[in-house]
Coordinates of C-alpha atoms in Angstrom, one line a residue:
M72 CA 27.5 192.8 103.8
V73 CA 26.9 189.4 105.4
E74 CA 29.0 188.9 108.5
K75 CA 31.4 186.0 108.3
Q76 CA 30.3 182.9 110.3
K77 CA 32.2 182.5 113.6
F78 CA 32.6 179.3 115.5
K79 CA 31.7 180.0 119.1
I80 CA 33.6 178.8 122.2
C81 CA 32.6 178.6 125.8
L82 CA 35.6 178.3 128.1
T83 CA 34.8 176.7 131.5
M84 CA 37.3 176.4 134.4
A85 CA 36.7 174.2 137.4
G86 CA 37.8 174.8 141.0
A87 CA 41.4 173.8 141.8
V88 CA 42.8 175.6 144.9
S89 CA 46.5 176.1 144.2
A90 CA 46.3 173.9 141.1
G91 CA 44.8 177.0 139.5
A92 CA 48.4 177.4 138.3
F93 CA 47.7 174.5 135.8
T94 CA 44.5 176.2 134.6
A95 CA 46.3 179.5 134.2
G96 CA 49.1 177.8 132.1
V97 CA 46.4 176.3 129.8
V98 CA 44.7 179.6 129.2
D99 CA 48.0 181.4 128.7
Y100 CA 49.0 179.1 125.9
L101 CA 45.5 179.2 124.4
L102 CA 45.5 183.0 124.2
E103 CA 49.0 183.1 122.8
T104 CA 48.1 180.6 120.1
L105 CA 45.0 182.5 119.2
D106 CA 47.0 185.7 118.9
L107 CA 49.7 184.1 116.7
W108 CA 47.0 182.7 114.4
E109 CA 45.1 186.0 114.2
K110 CA 48.2 187.9 113.2
A111 CA 49.1 185.3 110.5
K112 CA 45.5 185.6 109.2
Q113 CA 45.7 189.4 109.2
K114 CA 48.9 189.2 107.1
N115 CA 47.1 186.9 104.6
R116 CA 44.1 189.3 104.4
T117 CA 46.5 192.2 103.7
L118 CA 48.3 190.3 101.0
G119 CA 45.2 188.9 99.3
I120 CA 44.6 185.5 97.7
G121 CA 47.0 185.0 94.8
H122 CA 49.8 187.0 96.2
A123 CA 53.1 185.2 96.0
D124 CA 53.6 185.4 99.8
Y125 CA 50.0 184.4 100.6
D126 CA 50.1 181.3 102.9
D127 CA 47.5 178.7 101.5
S128 CA 48.4 176.3 104.4
L129 CA 46.9 178.7 107.0
P130 CA 43.3 178.0 108.0
M131 CA 41.3 181.2 107.5
H132 CA 38.1 180.4 109.5
D133 CA 37.2 182.5 112.5
V134 CA 36.5 181.4 116.1
E135 CA 35.3 183.6 119.0
I136 CA 35.4 183.0 122.7
D137 CA 31.9 184.2 123.7
V138 CA 31.6 183.0 127.4
I139 CA 34.1 182.4 130.2
S140 CA 32.7 180.6 133.2
G141 CA 34.6 179.6 136.3
A142 CA 34.3 178.4 139.9
S143 CA 36.8 179.1 142.7
A144 CA 40.3 179.0 141.2
G145 CA 38.8 178.8 137.8
G146 CA 36.8 181.9 138.5
I147 CA 40.0 183.7 139.5
T148 CA 41.7 182.7 136.2
G149 CA 38.6 183.8 134.3
A150 CA 38.8 187.3 135.8
L151 CA 42.5 187.5 135.1
A152 CA 41.9 186.4 131.5
M153 CA 39.3 189.2 131.0
L154 CA 41.8 191.8 132.1
N155 CA 44.8 190.3 130.2
L156 CA 42.7 190.4 127.0
V157 CA 42.2 194.2 127.2
D158 CA 45.7 194.9 128.4
A159 CA 48.0 195.9 125.5
S160 CA 51.0 195.2 127.6
Y161 CA 50.0 191.5 128.4
R162 CA 52.8 189.1 127.5
P163 CA 52.5 185.3 127.5
V164 CA 55.0 183.1 129.2
N165 CA 57.4 181.7 126.7
K166 CA 61.1 181.5 125.8
D167 CA 61.1 185.3 125.4
N168 CA 59.4 185.9 128.7
P169 CA 60.3 183.0 131.0
T170 CA 59.7 185.0 134.2
G171 CA 56.1 186.0 133.3
E172 CA 56.6 189.8 133.2
R173 CA 53.3 191.7 132.5
N174 CA 51.4 188.4 132.9
R175 CA 48.6 188.3 135.5
F176 CA 48.3 184.5 135.2
Y177 CA 52.0 183.9 136.2
Q178 CA 52.3 186.7 138.7
S179 CA 49.2 185.6 140.6
W180 CA 49.4 181.8 140.3
V181 CA 53.1 181.2 140.3
N182 CA 54.8 184.1 142.1
M183 CA 51.9 184.6 144.5
G184 CA 53.5 187.4 146.3
D185 CA 56.5 185.4 147.5
D186 CA 59.2 187.8 148.5
E187 CA 62.1 188.3 151.0
Q188 CA 59.5 188.5 153.8
G189 CA 58.4 184.9 153.1
G190 CA 56.4 182.7 150.9
I191 CA 52.6 182.7 150.4
F192 CA 52.0 179.9 152.9
E193 CA 54.1 181.5 155.6
K194 CA 52.1 184.6 155.1
M195 CA 48.8 182.6 155.3
L196 CA 50.0 181.3 158.7
A197 CA 50.8 184.7 160.1
K198 CA 48.5 186.0 162.8
S199 CA 48.1 189.6 161.7
D200 CA 44.5 189.1 160.9
L201 CA 43.7 187.7 164.3
K202 CA 45.2 190.7 166.0
K203 CA 42.6 192.9 164.2
L204 CA 39.7 191.1 165.8
Q205 CA 37.6 193.1 168.2
K206 CA 36.8 191.7 171.6
G207 CA 34.3 188.8 171.3
E208 CA 34.8 188.4 167.6
K209 CA 35.6 184.9 166.3
P210 CA 38.3 184.0 163.7
E211 CA 36.8 184.0 160.2
G212 CA 39.0 181.3 158.7
L213 CA 41.8 178.9 159.5
L214 CA 44.2 180.8 157.3
N215 CA 45.1 184.4 156.9
V216 CA 43.7 185.8 153.6
D217 CA 45.5 189.1 153.7
P218 CA 48.2 187.9 151.3
I219 CA 45.3 186.7 148.9
D220 CA 43.9 190.2 149.1
A221 CA 47.3 191.7 148.2
I222 CA 47.5 189.5 145.1
A223 CA 44.0 190.6 144.0
D224 CA 44.9 194.2 144.6
S225 CA 47.9 193.9 142.4
A226 CA 46.3 191.8 139.6
L227 CA 42.8 193.3 139.4
Q228 CA 43.7 196.7 138.1
L229 CA 44.2 198.2 134.7
D230 CA 45.7 201.4 133.4
S231 CA 44.4 201.9 129.8
P232 CA 42.1 199.1 128.4
V233 CA 42.1 198.4 124.7
P234 CA 39.3 196.7 122.7
Y235 CA 39.1 192.9 122.7
P236 CA 41.1 191.1 120.0
A237 CA 39.2 189.7 117.0
Y238 CA 39.0 186.2 118.6
I239 CA 37.0 187.5 121.6
A240 CA 33.3 188.4 121.3
P241 CA 32.8 192.1 122.0
D242 CA 30.1 191.2 124.5
L243 CA 32.2 188.5 126.2
D244 CA 30.5 187.2 129.3
L245 CA 32.5 186.4 132.5
I246 CA 30.5 184.2 134.8
L247 CA 31.7 183.4 138.4
T248 CA 29.8 180.9 140.5
T249 CA 29.2 181.5 144.2
T250 CA 27.6 179.8 147.2
N251 CA 25.2 182.2 148.9
L252 CA 25.1 181.3 152.6
R253 CA 22.1 183.6 153.2
G254 CA 20.1 182.2 150.3
I255 CA 17.3 183.7 148.4
N256 CA 13.8 182.6 149.4
F257 CA 11.2 182.2 146.6
Q258 CA 7.5 181.8 147.3
I259 CA 5.5 179.5 144.9
D260 CA 2.0 180.5 144.2
F261 CA -0.2 177.3 144.1
R262 CA -3.5 178.1 142.5
G263 CA -6.5 177.1 144.6
V264 CA -4.6 177.5 147.8
K265 CA -5.9 180.5 149.9
K266 CA -2.8 180.9 152.2
A267 CA 0.6 181.7 151.0
G268 CA 2.3 179.0 149.0
P269 CA 5.4 177.0 150.0
V270 CA 8.9 178.6 150.1
I271 CA 12.0 177.3 148.4
T272 CA 15.5 178.6 149.0
S273 CA 18.4 178.8 146.4
H274 CA 22.0 179.0 147.6
A275 CA 23.6 178.6 144.2
G276 CA 24.4 181.9 142.6
F277 CA 26.7 183.6 140.1
F278 CA 28.2 186.9 139.1
R279 CA 28.0 187.8 135.4
Y280 CA 29.9 190.6 133.8
Q281 CA 30.5 192.2 130.4
V282 CA 32.8 195.1 129.6
A283 CA 31.5 198.5 128.5
Q284 CA 31.7 199.2 124.8
E285 CA 30.8 202.2 122.6
N286 CA 27.2 200.9 122.4
K287 CA 27.0 199.4 125.9
E288 CA 26.8 201.7 128.8
P289 CA 28.3 200.8 132.2
G290 CA 26.0 199.6 135.0
I291 CA 22.8 197.6 135.0
P292 CA 21.5 197.1 131.5
A293 CA 17.9 197.9 130.5
G294 CA 15.3 195.2 130.2
D295 CA 15.6 192.0 132.2
A296 CA 19.2 190.9 131.4
L297 CA 21.0 189.4 134.4
Y298 CA 24.5 190.8 134.0
Y299 CA 26.5 193.9 135.0
V300 CA 28.5 196.1 132.5
L301 CA 31.9 197.0 133.9
D302 CA 33.8 200.2 133.2
L303 CA 37.4 198.9 133.7
Q304 CA 38.6 202.4 134.2
D305 CA 36.3 203.0 137.1
A306 CA 37.9 202.0 140.5
K307 CA 34.5 201.2 141.9
H308 CA 33.7 198.8 139.1
L309 CA 37.1 197.1 139.5
Q310 CA 36.3 196.7 143.2
Y311 CA 33.1 194.9 142.2
L312 CA 35.1 192.5 140.1
K313 CA 37.6 192.0 142.9
E314 CA 34.9 191.2 145.4
A315 CA 33.2 188.7 143.1
T316 CA 36.5 187.1 142.3
L317 CA 37.5 186.7 146.0
S318 CA 34.0 185.5 146.7
T319 CA 34.1 182.6 144.3
A320 CA 37.4 181.5 145.7
A321 CA 36.5 181.7 149.4
F322 CA 37.4 178.1 150.2
P323 CA 35.1 177.0 153.0
I324 CA 36.5 177.2 156.6
G325 CA 40.1 177.5 155.2
F326 CA 39.5 181.1 153.9
K327 CA 37.0 183.6 155.3
S328 CA 33.7 184.1 153.6
R329 CA 33.2 187.3 151.7
E330 CA 30.3 189.7 152.2
V331 CA 28.9 190.9 148.9
A332 CA 26.2 193.4 148.0
I333 CA 24.2 193.4 144.8
S334 CA 21.4 195.5 143.5
G335 CA 17.9 194.4 144.5
E336 CA 17.1 194.9 140.8
F337 CA 19.1 191.7 140.1
V338 CA 17.2 189.8 142.7
K339 CA 14.0 190.9 141.0
R340 CA 15.3 189.5 137.7
Y341 CA 16.5 186.3 139.1
P342 CA 13.3 184.3 139.0
K343 CA 13.2 184.6 135.2
Y344 CA 16.7 183.1 135.0
L345 CA 15.7 180.2 137.3
F346 CA 12.1 179.6 136.1
G347 CA 11.8 181.2 132.7
D348 CA 8.6 183.1 131.8
R349 CA 6.5 181.0 134.3
E350 CA 4.4 183.1 136.6
G351 CA 3.7 182.5 140.2
V352 CA 7.3 182.7 141.6
K353 CA 8.5 185.8 143.6
P354 CA 11.6 186.4 145.7
L355 CA 11.0 187.2 149.3
V356 CA 13.5 190.0 149.4
D357 CA 13.2 193.8 149.5
T358 CA 14.2 194.4 145.9
D359 CA 14.3 198.1 146.4
R360 CA 17.4 197.8 148.6
L361 CA 20.9 196.4 148.2
Y362 CA 20.9 192.6 148.9
R363 CA 23.8 191.6 151.1
F364 CA 25.0 188.0 151.6
N365 CA 28.0 186.1 152.8
S366 CA 29.5 184.1 150.0
I367 CA 31.9 181.1 149.9
D368 CA 33.5 179.0 147.3
G369 CA 31.5 178.7 144.1
G370 CA 32.9 175.2 143.6
L371 CA 31.0 174.0 146.7
I372 CA 27.7 173.7 144.7
N373 CA 28.8 174.2 141.0
N374 CA 32.4 173.3 140.5
E375 CA 32.3 172.7 136.8
P376 CA 30.0 175.4 135.5
F377 CA 29.8 174.4 131.8
A378 CA 26.0 174.2 131.9
I379 CA 25.5 177.9 132.8
G380 CA 28.1 178.9 130.3
L381 CA 26.4 176.9 127.5
S382 CA 23.0 178.4 128.6
V383 CA 24.4 181.9 128.2
L384 CA 26.0 181.0 124.9
R385 CA 22.6 179.8 123.6
E386 CA 20.9 182.8 125.0
K387 CA 23.2 185.1 123.0
T388 CA 23.1 183.0 119.8
P389 CA 19.7 181.4 119.4
N390 CA 20.6 179.7 116.0
L391 CA 23.8 178.2 117.5
A392 CA 23.0 174.6 116.4
D393 CA 26.2 172.6 116.8
R394 CA 28.6 175.3 115.6
Y395 CA 30.2 175.7 119.1
A396 CA 32.5 174.0 121.5
V397 CA 32.6 173.9 125.3
V398 CA 36.1 173.5 126.6
M399 CA 36.3 172.5 130.3
I400 CA 39.7 172.9 132.1
D401 CA 39.6 170.7 135.1
P402 CA 42.8 170.0 137.2
F403 CA 40.9 167.4 139.3
P404 CA 38.3 165.7 137.1
N405 CA 36.5 162.9 138.9
C406 CA 36.8 160.3 136.2
D407 CA 37.3 157.1 138.3
P408 CA 34.9 154.4 137.0
Q409 CA 33.2 153.2 140.2
L410 CA 30.2 151.0 139.7
D411 CA 28.8 151.7 143.1
G412 CA 29.5 153.9 146.1
E413 CA 30.3 152.6 149.5
N414 CA 27.3 152.0 151.7
P415 CA 28.1 153.6 155.1
R416 CA 27.8 151.6 158.3
P417 CA 24.7 152.4 160.3
D418 CA 26.5 153.9 163.3
L419 CA 26.1 157.6 164.4
I420 CA 29.5 158.8 163.1
N421 CA 29.3 157.1 159.7
V422 CA 25.7 158.1 159.1
A423 CA 26.7 161.8 159.9
K424 CA 29.7 161.6 157.5
G425 CA 27.5 159.9 154.9
M426 CA 24.8 162.7 155.3
F427 CA 27.3 165.5 154.5
K428 CA 28.7 163.5 151.6
S429 CA 25.2 163.0 150.2
L430 CA 24.3 166.7 150.5
R431 CA 27.5 167.7 148.7
N432 CA 27.1 165.1 145.9
Q433 CA 23.4 166.0 145.4
A434 CA 24.3 169.7 145.2
M435 CA 26.8 168.9 142.6
F436 CA 24.3 166.7 140.6
N437 CA 23.5 169.2 137.9
Q438 CA 20.8 167.5 135.8
E439 CA 20.7 170.3 133.2
G440 CA 24.5 170.0 132.8
I441 CA 24.4 166.3 132.5
L442 CA 21.7 166.5 129.8
D443 CA 23.7 169.1 127.9
A444 CA 26.8 166.8 128.1
I445 CA 25.1 163.7 126.7
E446 CA 22.8 165.3 124.2
G447 CA 24.5 163.3 121.5
R448 CA 26.4 165.9 119.4
D449 CA 30.0 164.8 118.8
H450 CA 32.9 167.3 118.9
T451 CA 31.1 170.0 121.0
K452 CA 32.4 169.1 124.5
F453 CA 36.1 168.9 125.3
L454 CA 38.1 168.4 128.5
V455 CA 41.6 169.6 129.3
E456 CA 43.0 167.7 132.2
P457 CA 46.6 167.3 133.6
V458 CA 48.7 164.6 131.9
R459 CA 52.3 164.1 132.8
K460 CA 54.6 161.5 131.3
M461 CA 58.0 160.3 132.1
K462 CA 60.8 159.4 129.7
L463 CA 62.6 156.1 130.5
G464 CA 65.3 156.0 127.8
K465 CA 63.4 156.1 124.5
V466 CA 60.1 155.0 126.1
V467 CA 57.5 157.6 127.2
C468 CA 55.1 156.3 129.9
A469 CA 52.3 157.7 131.9
V470 CA 52.7 158.4 135.6
K471 CA 50.3 158.1 138.6
N472 CA 50.7 161.6 139.9
H473 CA 50.4 164.5 137.5
L474 CA 50.1 167.8 139.5
A475 CA 52.7 168.9 142.0
S476 CA 49.9 170.9 143.7
A477 CA 47.7 167.9 144.2
P478 CA 48.4 166.8 147.8
F479 CA 46.0 167.7 150.6
S480 CA 43.2 168.5 148.3
G481 CA 45.1 170.9 146.1
F482 CA 46.7 173.0 148.8
A483 CA 50.2 171.7 148.2
G484 CA 51.0 174.4 145.7
F485 CA 51.0 177.1 148.4
L486 CA 53.9 175.3 150.2
H487 CA 56.6 175.5 147.5
R488 CA 56.9 177.8 144.4
P489 CA 58.5 175.1 142.3
F490 CA 55.3 173.1 142.6
R491 CA 53.4 176.0 141.0
V492 CA 56.0 176.5 138.3
H493 CA 55.8 172.9 137.3
D494 CA 52.0 172.9 137.1
Y495 CA 51.9 176.2 135.1
H496 CA 54.2 174.8 132.5
L497 CA 52.4 171.4 132.5
G498 CA 49.2 173.4 131.7
R499 CA 50.9 175.1 128.7
L500 CA 52.2 171.7 127.5
N501 CA 48.9 170.0 127.9
C502 CA 47.1 172.8 126.0
Q503 CA 49.7 172.5 123.2
A504 CA 48.8 168.8 122.8
F505 CA 45.1 169.5 123.2
L506 CA 45.0 172.1 120.4
R507 CA 47.1 169.9 118.0
Y508 CA 45.5 166.5 118.5
Y509 CA 42.2 166.7 120.4
F510 CA 40.4 170.0 119.8
M511 CA 39.2 168.9 116.4
V512 CA 36.1 168.5 114.2
P513 CA 35.8 165.9 111.3
V514 CA 37.0 167.3 108.0
A515 CA 33.6 166.3 106.6
D516 CA 31.9 168.8 109.0
V517 CA 34.3 171.8 108.5
Q518 CA 32.2 173.6 105.9
H519 CA 29.1 173.3 108.2
K520 CA 30.8 174.3 111.4
F521 CA 33.2 176.9 110.1
G522 CA 31.4 178.2 107.1
T523 CA 34.4 177.7 104.8
D524 CA 36.4 174.8 103.3
P525 CA 40.1 174.6 104.1
H526 CA 42.6 174.8 101.3
E527 CA 44.2 171.5 100.4
Q528 CA 47.6 172.7 101.8
A529 CA 45.9 173.5 105.1
L530 CA 44.6 170.0 105.3
E531 CA 48.0 168.6 104.5
R532 CA 49.6 170.7 107.2
F533 CA 47.0 170.4 110.1
A534 CA 44.7 167.4 109.5
I535 CA 45.3 164.2 111.5
Y536 CA 43.7 160.8 111.5
E537 CA 41.3 160.0 114.4
Q538 CA 43.1 156.7 114.9
R539 CA 46.8 157.4 114.6
F540 CA 48.5 155.6 111.7
D541 CA 45.1 154.4 110.5
V542 CA 44.5 156.1 107.2
H543 CA 41.0 154.6 107.0
S544 CA 39.8 156.4 110.2
A545 CA 38.2 159.8 110.1
R546 CA 40.3 162.8 109.3
L547 CA 40.1 165.6 111.8
F548 CA 40.8 169.3 111.4
P549 CA 41.8 171.7 114.3
I550 CA 39.3 174.3 115.6
I551 CA 42.3 176.5 116.7
P552 CA 45.4 175.7 114.6
D553 CA 48.7 176.0 116.3
I554 CA 50.8 177.7 113.7
R555 CA 54.0 176.5 115.4
V556 CA 53.1 173.2 113.6
L557 CA 54.6 172.4 110.1
K558 CA 52.9 169.1 109.7
A559 CA 50.7 167.7 112.5
R560 CA 50.4 164.2 111.2
T561 CA 54.1 163.6 111.6
N562 CA 54.7 165.9 114.6
E563 CA 56.9 168.3 112.6
V564 CA 57.2 171.7 114.2
N565 CA 58.8 175.1 113.3
K566 CA 61.7 175.2 115.7
A567 CA 63.6 177.6 113.4
Q568 CA 61.0 180.3 114.2
F569 CA 59.6 179.4 117.6
G570 CA 62.6 177.6 119.2
E571 CA 61.7 175.5 122.3
D572 CA 58.2 176.8 122.3
A573 CA 57.5 174.8 119.2
Q574 CA 57.6 171.5 121.1
L575 CA 57.2 172.0 124.9
D576 CA 58.7 169.3 127.2
Y577 CA 57.9 168.0 130.6
L578 CA 59.7 169.6 133.6
D579 CA 61.3 167.4 136.3
F580 CA 58.8 166.7 139.0
P581 CA 59.7 169.1 141.8
R582 CA 60.4 167.9 145.4
M583 CA 60.6 169.6 148.7
A584 CA 63.0 168.7 151.6
A585 CA 61.4 167.6 154.8
I586 CA 63.9 169.7 156.7
E587 CA 62.8 172.8 154.8
F588 CA 59.1 172.0 155.5
N589 CA 59.8 171.6 159.2
R590 CA 61.9 174.8 159.4
R591 CA 59.3 177.0 157.6
Y592 CA 56.0 175.6 158.7
R593 CA 55.8 173.3 161.7
T594 CA 56.1 175.9 164.4
A595 CA 54.0 178.4 162.4
I596 CA 51.2 175.8 162.0
R597 CA 51.3 175.2 165.8
S598 CA 51.2 178.9 166.6
R599 CA 48.4 179.7 164.1
L600 CA 46.3 176.7 165.3
E601 CA 46.7 177.7 168.9
S602 CA 45.4 181.2 168.2
V603 CA 42.5 180.1 166.0
L604 CA 41.3 177.6 168.6
N605 CA 41.6 180.1 171.4
G606 CA 39.7 182.6 169.4
V607 CA 36.9 180.1 168.6
V608 CA 36.5 178.8 172.2
G609 CA 37.7 181.7 174.3
N610 CA 37.7 179.9 177.6
F611 CA 40.5 180.2 180.2
W612 CA 40.7 176.5 180.9
F613 CA 40.6 175.6 177.3
R614 CA 43.4 178.1 176.6
A615 CA 45.5 176.4 179.3
L616 CA 44.7 172.9 177.9
N617 CA 45.4 174.1 174.4
R618 CA 48.7 175.5 175.4
L619 CA 49.8 172.4 177.3
F620 CA 48.5 169.6 175.1
L621 CA 46.1 170.3 172.2
R622 CA 48.1 172.7 169.9
R623 CA 51.2 170.5 169.8
R624 CA 49.5 167.2 169.2
L625 CA 47.0 168.5 166.7
A626 CA 49.6 170.7 164.8
D627 CA 52.1 167.8 164.7
K628 CA 49.4 165.5 163.4
I629 CA 48.6 168.0 160.6
S630 CA 52.2 168.5 159.7
D631 CA 52.9 164.8 159.7
M632 CA 49.9 164.2 157.5
M633 CA 51.1 166.8 155.0
L634 CA 54.6 165.3 154.9
K635 CA 53.1 161.9 154.4
E636 CA 51.0 163.0 151.4
L637 CA 54.0 164.8 149.8
S638 CA 56.0 161.6 150.2
E639 CA 53.3 159.4 148.7
N640 CA 53.1 161.8 145.8
G641 CA 56.9 161.5 145.2
Q642 CA 57.6 165.1 146.2
L643 CA 59.6 164.7 149.5
D644 CA 63.3 164.5 150.0

């Protein structure tokens, strides 16, 4: 029996800090839509073609998410997605579950451990972590990560895993990028040189996981594969996943770094991943022992890891051709068209600032990823980004600020739960529009890409024109049809069956009162800052100066800056 062709999908999620709520909303709607479609297809298969109740308007092709890659907040959402997919009790957020019960995305990204003891940011300003430091130890981060650990402890656990649904590859890969502060040294063997060759150091790394199956034993696989097989019922393995997830999200300086240990066997296999089958490259690490390193945010070096995701996808499916799609979810895409960067002035301060900016930009300049993105195949690379619109009477217009979590580099969501609620539901809404009107292939390519031709009724129901209202433009057909749709071309939806979920709407843009900000955070910021600075410097005279002058001035400046950004983003009362 020939296996039915499946269209492959690589899902990539960029870093986002607290705007991970947006990413989580996108993935929540995506998985719910896939599940609704799969159940409808299963009903058709049971009935059989020709049955009176068979739905000819339902596309019957198959898609399969094969790779999930993520950095920072995107990595967290990727790990949560893996667990939700094998949790029989997982429920999407919708009209029937508005509070996100049994949903790791919502509980982790929206509720965030807020309770009667305080909100997430109040807990991050608490000094309990500083009190644990031994004499002479320095603070590990500006903020207290104990509440982040508590969220991970709650979310990254599973009682009784079930097999992946049909739209997920049995050997799904989860890839989490990381920045290795220790680095791995590699020696290059230059032929003809008698002494040892030059040494290069790699600080970009990743964790790659699959889930144990009947034919896939937990642990390190045989051969030279560079992934680890997780047994999700093994507490030790869930701890590995937790450490990797917290590692990719260790925002530099703000959150503490994470020490991670991996088998030396993986270090031994790493050169092949970096350099292929070329000889003459060896790691300068004792590969017979555990390799330990401090890790910080994976987004520092590889914030949009679609290249590594696509590389793994091609590794798994050598004859992939163009029967795939890479979907990148990015809350903060850098899409501003600037012809030229600013040339820094040649004074000491500006040159230093320019140097760090150059190092960061060059680290993010991923040549392999750029070449993959521009290789010329249409309808294989897709972007989901935040888009919020405002209704002025009967006119719908775009707005300048889309995410409520955006101020101060994405940290604003930690301040106020309504910011996270808004961004989560904006993610669901944007995913709805993406699936219905953007995640498409030309009708002429459907047979090649999906291995089947859609029924004429399916075309009538789901096909749209590339240029709206232009019947002479190319017709497009969805990769993942949203079965809440009755007729995509005219925006007709099935409200009788799906209610308000059939056509999601924008939430009001949330605001926070300045008086509430000052009451909850201004004194706490001052107190936390004083303790962190004292812990870093540890000098009596500095402590006195800090107490009398520094802490108040610096903390008030930080608080005023935060209030200013909230006001500029239209979020302050």
